[in-house]
């Protein structure tokens, strides 16, 4: 096979990988729409209640939410991110350096944790979590009833202040009776002398002070009682909400599973058709370039395009040398730019080559005995020469390593 024919074949391979990458984009769009529906569902169900910690203490032991942990790892959630930032375990990225703040990084991490939680609502593991929420609400209600929910025990303080107000009112009543008796002459003749007037004024002042003190304590007692009732009402509300969540959890779990199933049903044909098409690509192009080297496809094309190599074997040897040096990143960027240029420059010629290759790939699909039921539409799109050509152009500025990452992700999509 001549060098130009080899290059055309390699570009056709890149077009095939680009087409699968575009299918991955479609799957991501479906996944993103599903995440929006799941977020709305979680908001309607439990509002801002989110479980970020996959380790829950229970009766001096620990319950590990392995399903939640798996989802968190899938979305890249970092548990205890703030502590890790303080310990220097997480390095600054460009956003942090530009804003000189970790706030956006922490918010982004919380969104990842929330996305994992929204999907976790379909898992039976979450039963234990919502049971723990109810148990905590019951403890909180009991503490509120006993008045121990705050630093100040409003229940006890209300009773104490009430008792003191009663005492002051009783003493004030005694003074009032004493004054009345004085006016009635029970303690001798009232002669309105200076001494008697001073005694009367002092008694009135004392009685008034006692009444005022009693009123102050009574007002404080009522304020404490109001606070106690408010804490009790809030605790009752939290307990009722926790009970409602647990009662409605089975229904919400079913709804979440239905949302996920609809998403999986929409992505399954895409995944299957991509696997079928990938198998056909492998069967057709493996004799030219082993699929284990497809991630370095850009570099192989670059070595051939720039005449550094005349055969695929020589190009692979040069690629191996590049991989062993620090120049690899710069070379990959240069190779991607070169490929973008070549795709745009010789697109008409490549288009005809791609169409010819797709005919051969279509025959491979039948030779490997693929199950075509239900995926004919996706396969027809993937094996259409025009679509492949468009995919090659659309993904021209994406590296082959990124393309292959997209390919592997959709092939083993979960």
mmCIF file of C-alpha atoms in Angstrom:
data_model
loop_
_atom_site.group_PDB
_atom_site.id
_atom_site.type_symbol
_atom_site.label_atom_id
_atom_site.label_comp_id
_atom_site.label_asym_id
_atom_site.label_seq_id
_atom_site.Cartn_x
_atom_site.Cartn_y
_atom_site.Cartn_z
ATOM 1 C CA UNK A 1 0.000 0.000 0.000
ATOM 2 C CA UNK A 2 1.392 3.392 -0.999
ATOM 3 C CA UNK A 3 2.096 6.061 1.617
ATOM 4 C CA UNK A 4 -0.793 8.306 0.513
ATOM 5 C CA UNK A 5 -3.191 5.373 0.627
ATOM 6 C CA UNK A 6 -1.987 4.593 4.147
ATOM 7 C CA UNK A 7 -2.607 8.195 5.169
ATOM 8 C CA UNK A 8 -6.079 8.122 3.659
ATOM 9 C CA UNK A 9 -6.846 4.942 5.587
ATOM 10 C CA UNK A 10 -5.595 6.490 8.813
ATOM 11 C CA UNK A 11 -7.768 9.561 8.243
ATOM 12 C CA UNK A 12 -10.699 7.226 7.610
ATOM 13 C CA UNK A 13 -9.946 5.556 10.941
ATOM 14 C CA UNK A 14 -9.890 8.967 12.601
ATOM 15 C CA UNK A 15 -13.231 9.733 10.976
ATOM 16 C CA UNK A 16 -14.652 6.520 12.430
ATOM 17 C CA UNK A 17 -13.407 7.372 15.920
ATOM 18 C CA UNK A 18 -14.756 10.904 15.499
ATOM 19 C CA UNK A 19 -18.173 9.519 14.589
ATOM 20 C CA UNK A 20 -18.224 7.394 17.755
ATOM 21 C CA UNK A 21 -17.086 10.434 19.734
ATOM 22 C CA UNK A 22 -20.054 12.361 18.360
ATOM 23 C CA UNK A 23 -22.329 9.547 19.490
ATOM 24 C CA UNK A 24 -20.755 9.903 22.921
ATOM 25 C CA UNK A 25 -21.678 13.601 22.799
ATOM 26 C CA UNK A 26 -25.278 12.559 22.152
ATOM 27 C CA UNK A 27 -25.164 10.183 25.117
ATOM 28 C CA UNK A 28 -23.759 12.963 27.279
ATOM 29 C CA UNK A 29 -26.608 15.253 26.216
ATOM 30 C CA UNK A 30 -29.129 12.574 27.238
ATOM 31 C CA UNK A 31 -27.240 12.096 30.500
ATOM 32 C CA UNK A 32 -27.245 15.846 31.139
ATOM 33 C CA UNK A 33 -30.984 16.089 30.529
ATOM 34 C CA UNK A 34 -31.473 13.184 32.923
ATOM 35 C CA UNK A 35 -29.419 14.998 35.571
ATOM 36 C CA UNK A 36 -31.701 18.031 35.252
ATOM 37 C CA UNK A 37 -34.799 15.874 35.730
ATOM 38 C CA UNK A 38 -33.189 14.070 38.682
ATOM 39 C CA UNK A 39 -32.235 17.395 40.286
ATOM 40 C CA UNK A 40 -35.823 18.653 39.993
ATOM 41 C CA UNK A 41 -37.109 15.369 41.399
ATOM 42 C CA UNK A 42 -34.722 15.536 44.388
ATOM 43 C CA UNK A 43 -35.649 19.161 45.020
ATOM 44 C CA UNK A 44 -39.354 18.301 45.078
ATOM 45 C CA UNK A 45 -38.735 15.343 47.369
ATOM 46 C CA UNK A 46 -36.232 16.484 49.996
ATOM 47 C CA UNK A 47 -35.337 20.079 49.116
ATOM 48 C CA UNK A 48 -31.883 20.999 50.344
ATOM 49 C CA UNK A 49 -31.348 17.750 52.252
ATOM 50 C CA UNK A 50 -28.273 16.100 50.718
ATOM 51 C CA UNK A 51 -26.028 13.308 51.949
ATOM 52 C CA UNK A 52 -22.381 14.032 51.185
ATOM 53 C CA UNK A 53 -20.774 11.669 53.705
ATOM 54 C CA UNK A 54 -20.760 8.016 52.656
ATOM 55 C CA UNK A 55 -19.795 6.987 56.201
ATOM 56 C CA UNK A 56 -22.642 7.254 58.688
ATOM 57 C CA UNK A 57 -22.271 6.590 62.418
ATOM 58 C CA UNK A 58 -24.931 4.279 63.783
ATOM 59 C CA UNK A 59 -24.993 2.862 67.323
ATOM 60 C CA UNK A 60 -21.288 3.505 67.900
ATOM 61 C CA UNK A 61 -20.513 1.708 64.655
ATOM 62 C CA UNK A 62 -20.387 2.802 61.038
ATOM 63 C CA UNK A 63 -22.549 2.197 58.001
ATOM 64 C CA UNK A 64 -20.728 2.576 54.702
ATOM 65 C CA UNK A 65 -22.749 3.690 51.712
ATOM 66 C CA UNK A 66 -20.773 1.903 49.015
ATOM 67 C CA UNK A 67 -23.270 2.832 46.298
ATOM 68 C CA UNK A 68 -23.015 6.519 47.164
ATOM 69 C CA UNK A 69 -19.228 6.310 47.309
ATOM 70 C CA UNK A 70 -19.156 4.702 43.860
ATOM 71 C CA UNK A 71 -21.311 7.486 42.407
ATOM 72 C CA UNK A 72 -19.202 10.154 44.099
ATOM 73 C CA UNK A 73 -16.051 8.660 42.598
ATOM 74 C CA UNK A 74 -17.737 8.531 39.203
ATOM 75 C CA UNK A 75 -18.457 12.257 39.257
ATOM 76 C CA UNK A 76 -15.147 13.208 40.864
ATOM 77 C CA UNK A 77 -16.543 14.356 44.210
ATOM 78 C CA UNK A 78 -13.832 15.008 46.816
ATOM 79 C CA UNK A 79 -14.928 14.216 50.353
ATOM 80 C CA UNK A 80 -13.674 16.656 52.984
ATOM 81 C CA UNK A 81 -12.345 19.041 50.343
ATOM 82 C CA UNK A 82 -11.931 22.013 52.691
ATOM 83 C CA UNK A 83 -9.751 20.041 55.094
ATOM 84 C CA UNK A 84 -7.701 18.699 52.197
ATOM 85 C CA UNK A 85 -7.232 22.232 50.886
ATOM 86 C CA UNK A 86 -5.983 23.358 54.296
ATOM 87 C CA UNK A 87 -3.579 20.412 54.433
ATOM 88 C CA UNK A 88 -2.267 21.233 50.953
ATOM 89 C CA UNK A 89 -3.455 17.923 49.483
ATOM 90 C CA UNK A 90 -5.171 19.699 46.567
ATOM 91 C CA UNK A 91 -3.172 21.919 44.242
ATOM 92 C CA UNK A 92 -4.448 25.205 42.836
ATOM 93 C CA UNK A 93 -5.869 25.176 39.321
ATOM 94 C CA UNK A 94 -6.089 28.115 36.921
ATOM 95 C CA UNK A 95 -9.467 29.259 38.278
ATOM 96 C CA UNK A 96 -8.204 29.333 41.863
ATOM 97 C CA UNK A 97 -5.073 31.222 40.836
ATOM 98 C CA UNK A 98 -7.099 33.775 38.875
ATOM 99 C CA UNK A 99 -9.725 34.391 41.584
ATOM 100 C CA UNK A 100 -7.372 33.779 44.529
ATOM 101 C CA UNK A 101 -10.248 31.911 46.137
ATOM 102 C CA UNK A 102 -11.271 28.287 46.557
ATOM 103 C CA UNK A 103 -14.983 29.169 46.681
ATOM 104 C CA UNK A 104 -15.730 28.208 43.066
ATOM 105 C CA UNK A 105 -13.794 24.954 43.456
ATOM 106 C CA UNK A 106 -15.735 24.053 46.603
ATOM 107 C CA UNK A 107 -19.077 24.964 44.973
ATOM 108 C CA UNK A 108 -18.207 22.854 41.938
ATOM 109 C CA UNK A 109 -17.344 19.934 44.223
ATOM 110 C CA UNK A 110 -20.642 20.269 46.097
ATOM 111 C CA UNK A 111 -22.535 20.169 42.796
ATOM 112 C CA UNK A 112 -20.783 16.892 41.970
ATOM 113 C CA UNK A 113 -21.791 15.527 45.352
ATOM 114 C CA UNK A 114 -25.371 16.640 44.796
ATOM 115 C CA UNK A 115 -25.443 14.973 41.363
ATOM 116 C CA UNK A 116 -24.307 11.713 42.970
ATOM 117 C CA UNK A 117 -26.952 12.047 45.713
ATOM 118 C CA UNK A 118 -29.744 12.685 43.183
ATOM 119 C CA UNK A 119 -28.971 9.368 41.502
ATOM 120 C CA UNK A 120 -28.420 7.601 44.810
ATOM 121 C CA UNK A 121 -32.093 8.183 45.663
ATOM 122 C CA UNK A 122 -32.793 5.154 43.459
ATOM 123 C CA UNK A 123 -30.575 2.926 45.638
ATOM 124 C CA UNK A 124 -31.930 0.904 48.563
ATOM 125 C CA UNK A 125 -28.946 2.170 50.556
ATOM 126 C CA UNK A 126 -30.676 5.505 51.073
ATOM 127 C CA UNK A 127 -33.272 3.832 53.330
ATOM 128 C CA UNK A 128 -30.701 3.750 56.144
ATOM 129 C CA UNK A 129 -29.879 7.413 55.590
ATOM 130 C CA UNK A 130 -33.500 8.617 55.812
ATOM 131 C CA UNK A 131 -34.061 6.364 58.831
ATOM 132 C CA UNK A 132 -31.137 8.136 60.471
ATOM 133 C CA UNK A 133 -32.711 11.494 59.565
ATOM 134 C CA UNK A 134 -35.928 10.411 61.310
ATOM 135 C CA UNK A 135 -34.010 9.129 64.337
ATOM 136 C CA UNK A 136 -32.139 12.426 64.610
ATOM 137 C CA UNK A 137 -35.431 14.334 64.335
ATOM 138 C CA UNK A 138 -36.935 12.203 67.126
ATOM 139 C CA UNK A 139 -33.924 12.912 69.359
ATOM 140 C CA UNK A 140 -34.216 16.599 68.519
ATOM 141 C CA UNK A 141 -37.940 16.555 69.384
ATOM 142 C CA UNK A 142 -37.252 14.895 72.731
ATOM 143 C CA UNK A 143 -34.514 17.428 73.501
ATOM 144 C CA UNK A 144 -36.871 20.262 72.551
ATOM 145 C CA UNK A 145 -39.594 18.860 74.831
ATOM 146 C CA UNK A 146 -37.118 18.668 77.706
ATOM 147 C CA UNK A 147 -35.869 22.162 76.866
ATOM 148 C CA UNK A 148 -32.303 20.975 76.222
ATOM 149 C CA UNK A 149 -32.105 21.936 72.572
ATOM 150 C CA UNK A 150 -30.389 25.291 73.216
ATOM 151 C CA UNK A 151 -27.657 26.489 75.559
ATOM 152 C CA UNK A 152 -30.447 27.899 77.748
ATOM 153 C CA UNK A 153 -33.122 25.526 79.002
ATOM 154 C CA UNK A 154 -36.092 27.766 78.259
ATOM 155 C CA UNK A 155 -38.569 25.351 79.829
ATOM 156 C CA UNK A 156 -36.820 25.303 83.205
ATOM 157 C CA UNK A 157 -35.996 28.997 83.079
ATOM 158 C CA UNK A 158 -39.633 29.844 82.351
ATOM 159 C CA UNK A 159 -40.772 27.899 85.405
ATOM 160 C CA UNK A 160 -38.004 29.427 87.560
ATOM 161 C CA UNK A 161 -38.852 32.992 86.504
ATOM 162 C CA UNK A 162 -42.559 32.325 87.061
ATOM 163 C CA UNK A 163 -41.886 31.127 90.598
ATOM 164 C CA UNK A 164 -39.778 34.205 91.362
ATOM 165 C CA UNK A 165 -42.464 36.531 89.995
ATOM 166 C CA UNK A 166 -45.033 34.818 92.250
ATOM 167 C CA UNK A 167 -42.731 35.306 95.256
ATOM 168 C CA UNK A 168 -42.244 39.003 94.505
ATOM 169 C CA UNK A 169 -45.986 39.509 94.003
ATOM 170 C CA UNK A 170 -46.702 37.746 97.301
ATOM 171 C CA UNK A 171 -44.190 39.904 99.212
ATOM 172 C CA UNK A 172 -45.601 43.018 97.488
ATOM 173 C CA UNK A 173 -49.072 41.910 98.611
ATOM 174 C CA UNK A 174 -47.836 41.633 102.190
ATOM 175 C CA UNK A 175 -46.487 45.180 102.012
ATOM 176 C CA UNK A 176 -49.772 46.374 100.511
ATOM 177 C CA UNK A 177 -51.713 44.785 103.381
ATOM 178 C CA UNK A 178 -49.304 46.337 105.863
ATOM 179 C CA UNK A 179 -49.856 49.761 104.297
ATOM 180 C CA UNK A 180 -53.614 49.312 104.410
ATOM 181 C CA UNK A 181 -53.451 48.405 108.054
ATOM 182 C CA UNK A 182 -51.310 51.449 108.752
ATOM 183 C CA UNK A 183 -53.918 53.714 107.191
ATOM 184 C CA UNK A 184 -56.591 51.954 109.217
ATOM 185 C CA UNK A 185 -54.671 52.736 112.417
ATOM 186 C CA UNK A 186 -53.980 49.168 113.324
ATOM 187 C CA UNK A 187 -50.464 50.087 114.501
ATOM 188 C CA UNK A 188 -51.340 53.219 116.479
ATOM 189 C CA UNK A 189 -52.727 56.641 115.726
ATOM 190 C CA UNK A 190 -51.754 58.086 112.337
ATOM 191 C CA UNK A 191 -50.596 61.664 113.003
ATOM 192 C CA UNK A 192 -49.004 62.463 109.618
ATOM 193 C CA UNK A 193 -45.705 63.223 111.277
ATOM 194 C CA UNK A 194 -42.455 63.380 109.378
ATOM 195 C CA UNK A 195 -41.404 59.936 110.582
ATOM 196 C CA UNK A 196 -44.709 58.391 109.641
ATOM 197 C CA UNK A 197 -44.631 59.972 106.174
ATOM 198 C CA UNK A 198 -41.064 58.764 105.532
ATOM 199 C CA UNK A 199 -42.032 55.284 106.684
ATOM 200 C CA UNK A 200 -45.032 55.325 104.371
ATOM 201 C CA UNK A 201 -42.978 56.496 101.370
ATOM 202 C CA UNK A 202 -40.348 53.821 101.991
ATOM 203 C CA UNK A 203 -42.990 51.122 102.234
ATOM 204 C CA UNK A 204 -44.649 52.338 99.011
ATOM 205 C CA UNK A 205 -41.307 52.370 97.213
ATOM 206 C CA UNK A 206 -40.498 48.870 98.420
ATOM 207 C CA UNK A 207 -43.913 47.601 97.400
ATOM 208 C CA UNK A 208 -43.611 49.220 93.970
ATOM 209 C CA UNK A 209 -40.125 47.762 93.501
ATOM 210 C CA UNK A 210 -41.426 44.324 94.424
ATOM 211 C CA UNK A 211 -44.296 44.628 91.940
ATOM 212 C CA UNK A 212 -41.937 45.834 89.166
ATOM 213 C CA UNK A 213 -39.515 42.979 89.877
ATOM 214 C CA UNK A 214 -42.419 40.554 89.768
ATOM 215 C CA UNK A 215 -43.570 41.979 86.425
ATOM 216 C CA UNK A 216 -40.030 41.734 84.997
ATOM 217 C CA UNK A 217 -39.740 38.102 86.033
ATOM 218 C CA UNK A 218 -43.223 37.383 84.688
ATOM 219 C CA UNK A 219 -42.366 38.992 81.343
ATOM 220 C CA UNK A 220 -39.111 37.038 81.163
ATOM 221 C CA UNK A 221 -40.965 33.833 81.994
ATOM 222 C CA UNK A 222 -43.445 34.457 79.175
ATOM 223 C CA UNK A 223 -40.590 35.226 76.744
ATOM 224 C CA UNK A 224 -38.828 31.981 77.696
ATOM 225 C CA UNK A 225 -42.074 30.072 77.356
ATOM 226 C CA UNK A 226 -42.589 31.547 73.881
ATOM 227 C CA UNK A 227 -39.066 30.524 72.855
ATOM 228 C CA UNK A 228 -39.649 27.052 74.284
ATOM 229 C CA UNK A 229 -42.899 26.704 72.335
ATOM 230 C CA UNK A 230 -41.172 27.925 69.169
ATOM 231 C CA UNK A 231 -38.355 25.363 69.549
ATOM 232 C CA UNK A 232 -40.921 22.658 70.206
ATOM 233 C CA UNK A 233 -42.944 23.676 67.144
ATOM 234 C CA UNK A 234 -39.827 23.691 64.973
ATOM 235 C CA UNK A 235 -38.816 20.275 66.294
ATOM 236 C CA UNK A 236 -42.318 18.947 65.568
ATOM 237 C CA UNK A 237 -42.122 20.345 62.045
ATOM 238 C CA UNK A 238 -38.726 18.722 61.448
ATOM 239 C CA UNK A 239 -40.002 15.422 62.845
ATOM 240 C CA UNK A 240 -43.095 15.512 60.621
ATOM 241 C CA UNK A 241 -40.932 16.309 57.575
ATOM 242 C CA UNK A 242 -38.536 13.460 58.396
ATOM 243 C CA UNK A 243 -41.458 11.068 58.795
ATOM 244 C CA UNK A 244 -42.946 12.272 55.500
ATOM 245 C CA UNK A 245 -39.635 11.694 53.733
ATOM 246 C CA UNK A 246 -39.427 8.136 55.019
ATOM 247 C CA UNK A 247 -43.065 7.408 54.171
ATOM 248 C CA UNK A 248 -42.710 8.753 50.626
ATOM 249 C CA UNK A 249 -39.229 7.342 49.990
ATOM 250 C CA UNK A 250 -40.458 4.148 48.220
ATOM 251 C CA UNK A 251 -42.546 6.218 45.810
ATOM 252 C CA UNK A 252 -39.682 8.604 45.080
ATOM 253 C CA UNK A 253 -37.249 5.724 44.703
ATOM 254 C CA UNK A 254 -39.527 4.197 42.088
ATOM 255 C CA UNK A 255 -39.778 7.521 40.260
ATOM 256 C CA UNK A 256 -35.985 7.979 40.299
ATOM 257 C CA UNK A 257 -35.493 4.487 38.904
ATOM 258 C CA UNK A 258 -37.980 5.222 36.131
ATOM 259 C CA UNK A 259 -36.052 8.372 35.199
ATOM 260 C CA UNK A 260 -32.766 6.445 35.116
ATOM 261 C CA UNK A 261 -34.322 3.591 33.159
ATOM 262 C CA UNK A 262 -35.651 5.984 30.524
ATOM 263 C CA UNK A 263 -32.162 7.460 30.209
ATOM 264 C CA UNK A 264 -30.558 4.008 29.952
ATOM 265 C CA UNK A 265 -33.119 2.927 27.359
ATOM 266 C CA UNK A 266 -32.246 5.963 25.233
ATOM 267 C CA UNK A 267 -28.501 5.441 25.548
ATOM 268 C CA UNK A 268 -28.480 1.635 25.165
ATOM 269 C CA UNK A 269 -28.956 1.675 21.344
ATOM 270 C CA UNK A 270 -26.203 4.295 21.016
ATOM 271 C CA UNK A 271 -23.866 2.232 23.161
ATOM 272 C CA UNK A 272 -24.624 -0.974 21.270
ATOM 273 C CA UNK A 273 -24.255 0.592 17.829
ATOM 274 C CA UNK A 274 -20.931 2.160 18.894
ATOM 275 C CA UNK A 275 -19.693 -1.249 20.044
ATOM 276 C CA UNK A 276 -20.755 -2.790 16.759
ATOM 277 C CA UNK A 277 -19.121 -0.044 14.760
ATOM 278 C CA UNK A 278 -15.946 -0.147 16.857
ATOM 279 C CA UNK A 279 -15.666 -3.898 16.262
ATOM 280 C CA UNK A 280 -15.975 -3.280 12.527
ATOM 281 C CA UNK A 281 -13.318 -0.550 12.700
ATOM 282 C CA UNK A 282 -10.998 -2.871 14.595
ATOM 283 C CA UNK A 283 -11.465 -5.672 12.074
ATOM 284 C CA UNK A 284 -10.844 -3.353 9.134
ATOM 285 C CA UNK A 285 -7.984 -1.216 10.451
ATOM 286 C CA UNK A 286 -6.116 -3.530 12.832
ATOM 287 C CA UNK A 287 -4.006 -4.955 9.999
ATOM 288 C CA UNK A 288 -2.824 -1.397 9.310
ATOM 289 C CA UNK A 289 -2.568 -0.038 12.869
ATOM 290 C CA UNK A 290 -3.141 -2.062 16.022
ATOM 291 C CA UNK A 291 -5.992 -0.656 18.094
ATOM 292 C CA UNK A 292 -3.647 -0.359 21.090
ATOM 293 C CA UNK A 293 -1.872 2.378 19.131
ATOM 294 C CA UNK A 294 -5.008 4.258 18.122
ATOM 295 C CA UNK A 295 -4.518 6.746 20.949
ATOM 296 C CA UNK A 296 -1.322 7.820 19.170
ATOM 297 C CA UNK A 297 -3.040 8.038 15.779
ATOM 298 C CA UNK A 298 -2.369 11.787 15.479
ATOM 299 C CA UNK A 299 1.345 11.286 16.019
ATOM 300 C CA UNK A 300 1.494 8.460 13.467
ATOM 301 C CA UNK A 301 -0.259 10.636 10.869
ATOM 302 C CA UNK A 302 2.030 13.549 11.777
ATOM 303 C CA UNK A 303 5.198 11.492 11.255
ATOM 304 C CA UNK A 304 3.929 10.323 7.857
ATOM 305 C CA UNK A 305 2.615 13.737 6.777
ATOM 306 C CA UNK A 306 5.868 15.498 7.598
ATOM 307 C CA UNK A 307 7.929 12.760 5.855
ATOM 308 C CA UNK A 308 9.731 11.792 9.018
ATOM 309 C CA UNK A 309 8.582 8.235 8.291
ATOM 310 C CA UNK A 310 7.620 6.332 5.159
ATOM 311 C CA UNK A 311 5.768 3.448 6.805
ATOM 312 C CA UNK A 312 3.487 2.955 9.783
ATOM 313 C CA UNK A 313 6.189 0.860 11.451
ATOM 314 C CA UNK A 314 8.747 3.677 11.172
ATOM 315 C CA UNK A 315 6.165 6.175 12.406
ATOM 316 C CA UNK A 316 5.438 4.029 15.467
ATOM 317 C CA UNK A 317 9.142 3.812 16.261
ATOM 318 C CA UNK A 318 9.379 7.606 16.160
ATOM 319 C CA UNK A 319 6.281 7.858 18.330
ATOM 320 C CA UNK A 320 7.876 5.565 20.912
ATOM 321 C CA UNK A 321 10.903 7.844 21.020
ATOM 322 C CA UNK A 322 8.689 10.898 21.442
ATOM 323 C CA UNK A 323 6.863 9.218 24.298
ATOM 324 C CA UNK A 324 10.162 8.744 26.109
ATOM 325 C CA UNK A 325 11.011 12.445 25.980
ATOM 326 C CA UNK A 326 9.509 15.585 27.482
ATOM 327 C CA UNK A 327 8.583 16.884 24.035
ATOM 328 C CA UNK A 328 5.454 14.748 23.767
ATOM 329 C CA UNK A 329 2.926 17.451 24.779
ATOM 330 C CA UNK A 330 4.336 19.957 22.330
ATOM 331 C CA UNK A 331 4.459 17.295 19.594
ATOM 332 C CA UNK A 332 0.819 16.318 20.196
ATOM 333 C CA UNK A 333 -0.297 19.949 19.905
ATOM 334 C CA UNK A 334 1.738 20.352 16.744
ATOM 335 C CA UNK A 335 0.348 17.117 15.307
ATOM 336 C CA UNK A 336 -3.259 18.142 16.035
ATOM 337 C CA UNK A 337 -2.751 21.511 14.339
ATOM 338 C CA UNK A 338 -1.201 19.783 11.315
ATOM 339 C CA UNK A 339 -4.106 17.363 11.080
ATOM 340 C CA UNK A 340 -6.650 20.201 11.290
ATOM 341 C CA UNK A 341 -4.870 21.900 8.418
ATOM 342 C CA UNK A 342 -4.699 18.729 6.291
ATOM 343 C CA UNK A 343 -8.362 17.884 6.909
ATOM 344 C CA UNK A 344 -9.471 21.322 5.739
ATOM 345 C CA UNK A 345 -7.020 21.422 2.842
ATOM 346 C CA UNK A 346 -7.713 18.011 1.369
ATOM 347 C CA UNK A 347 -11.269 17.420 2.569
ATOM 348 C CA UNK A 348 -12.715 16.644 -0.872
ATOM 349 C CA UNK A 349 -10.158 13.906 -1.498
ATOM 350 C CA UNK A 350 -10.537 12.516 2.007
ATOM 351 C CA UNK A 351 -14.304 12.476 1.668
ATOM 352 C CA UNK A 352 -14.213 10.088 -1.273
ATOM 353 C CA UNK A 353 -11.695 7.876 0.538
ATOM 354 C CA UNK A 354 -13.878 7.789 3.652
ATOM 355 C CA UNK A 355 -16.933 6.811 1.623
ATOM 356 C CA UNK A 356 -14.997 3.917 0.080
ATOM 357 C CA UNK A 357 -13.779 2.831 3.513
ATOM 358 C CA UNK A 358 -17.281 2.910 4.974
ATOM 359 C CA UNK A 359 -18.411 0.409 2.355
ATOM 360 C CA UNK A 360 -15.715 -1.948 3.525
ATOM 361 C CA UNK A 361 -16.602 -1.315 7.167
ATOM 362 C CA UNK A 362 -20.281 -2.047 6.470
ATOM 363 C CA UNK A 363 -19.309 -5.432 5.109
ATOM 364 C CA UNK A 364 -17.320 -6.057 8.283
ATOM 365 C CA UNK A 365 -20.457 -5.506 10.346
ATOM 366 C CA UNK A 366 -22.133 -8.498 8.735
ATOM 367 C CA UNK A 367 -18.995 -10.648 8.739
ATOM 368 C CA UNK A 368 -18.656 -10.446 12.528
ATOM 369 C CA UNK A 369 -22.297 -11.560 12.982
ATOM 370 C CA UNK A 370 -23.496 -8.479 14.826
ATOM 371 C CA UNK A 371 -26.923 -8.245 16.442
ATOM 372 C CA UNK A 372 -28.509 -5.492 14.386
ATOM 373 C CA UNK A 373 -32.055 -5.585 15.802
ATOM 374 C CA UNK A 374 -33.137 -2.227 17.209
ATOM 375 C CA UNK A 375 -29.963 -0.326 16.316
ATOM 376 C CA UNK A 376 -30.273 -0.052 12.544
ATOM 377 C CA UNK A 377 -30.853 3.705 12.688
ATOM 378 C CA UNK A 378 -27.759 4.400 14.774
ATOM 379 C CA UNK A 379 -25.614 2.112 12.632
ATOM 380 C CA UNK A 380 -26.884 3.668 9.419
ATOM 381 C CA UNK A 381 -25.851 7.074 10.753
ATOM 382 C CA UNK A 382 -22.439 5.818 11.841
ATOM 383 C CA UNK A 383 -21.700 4.053 8.549
ATOM 384 C CA UNK A 384 -22.896 6.888 6.356
ATOM 385 C CA UNK A 385 -19.927 8.304 4.457
ATOM 386 C CA UNK A 386 -21.183 11.896 4.605
ATOM 387 C CA UNK A 387 -21.747 11.685 8.356
ATOM 388 C CA UNK A 388 -18.262 10.259 8.841
ATOM 389 C CA UNK A 389 -16.784 13.078 6.804
ATOM 390 C CA UNK A 390 -18.678 15.647 8.830
ATOM 391 C CA UNK A 391 -17.549 13.970 12.047
ATOM 392 C CA UNK A 392 -13.929 14.148 10.886
ATOM 393 C CA UNK A 393 -14.275 17.885 10.380
ATOM 394 C CA UNK A 394 -16.209 18.473 13.596
ATOM 395 C CA UNK A 395 -13.586 16.662 15.687
ATOM 396 C CA UNK A 396 -10.541 17.910 13.776
ATOM 397 C CA UNK A 397 -9.183 19.847 16.748
ATOM 398 C CA UNK A 398 -9.639 16.983 19.217
ATOM 399 C CA UNK A 399 -6.634 14.762 19.875
ATOM 400 C CA UNK A 400 -6.785 11.066 19.070
ATOM 401 C CA UNK A 401 -6.233 10.303 22.756
ATOM 402 C CA UNK A 402 -9.342 12.309 23.643
ATOM 403 C CA UNK A 403 -11.277 10.624 20.848
ATOM 404 C CA UNK A 404 -10.311 7.189 22.112
ATOM 405 C CA UNK A 405 -11.246 8.188 25.656
ATOM 406 C CA UNK A 406 -14.714 9.151 24.391
ATOM 407 C CA UNK A 407 -14.908 5.878 22.473
ATOM 408 C CA UNK A 408 -14.019 3.753 25.499
ATOM 409 C CA UNK A 409 -16.402 5.702 27.724
ATOM 410 C CA UNK A 410 -19.425 5.145 25.504
ATOM 411 C CA UNK A 411 -18.491 1.510 24.873
ATOM 412 C CA UNK A 412 -18.408 0.760 28.591
ATOM 413 C CA UNK A 413 -20.996 3.345 29.590
ATOM 414 C CA UNK A 414 -22.708 2.803 32.957
#
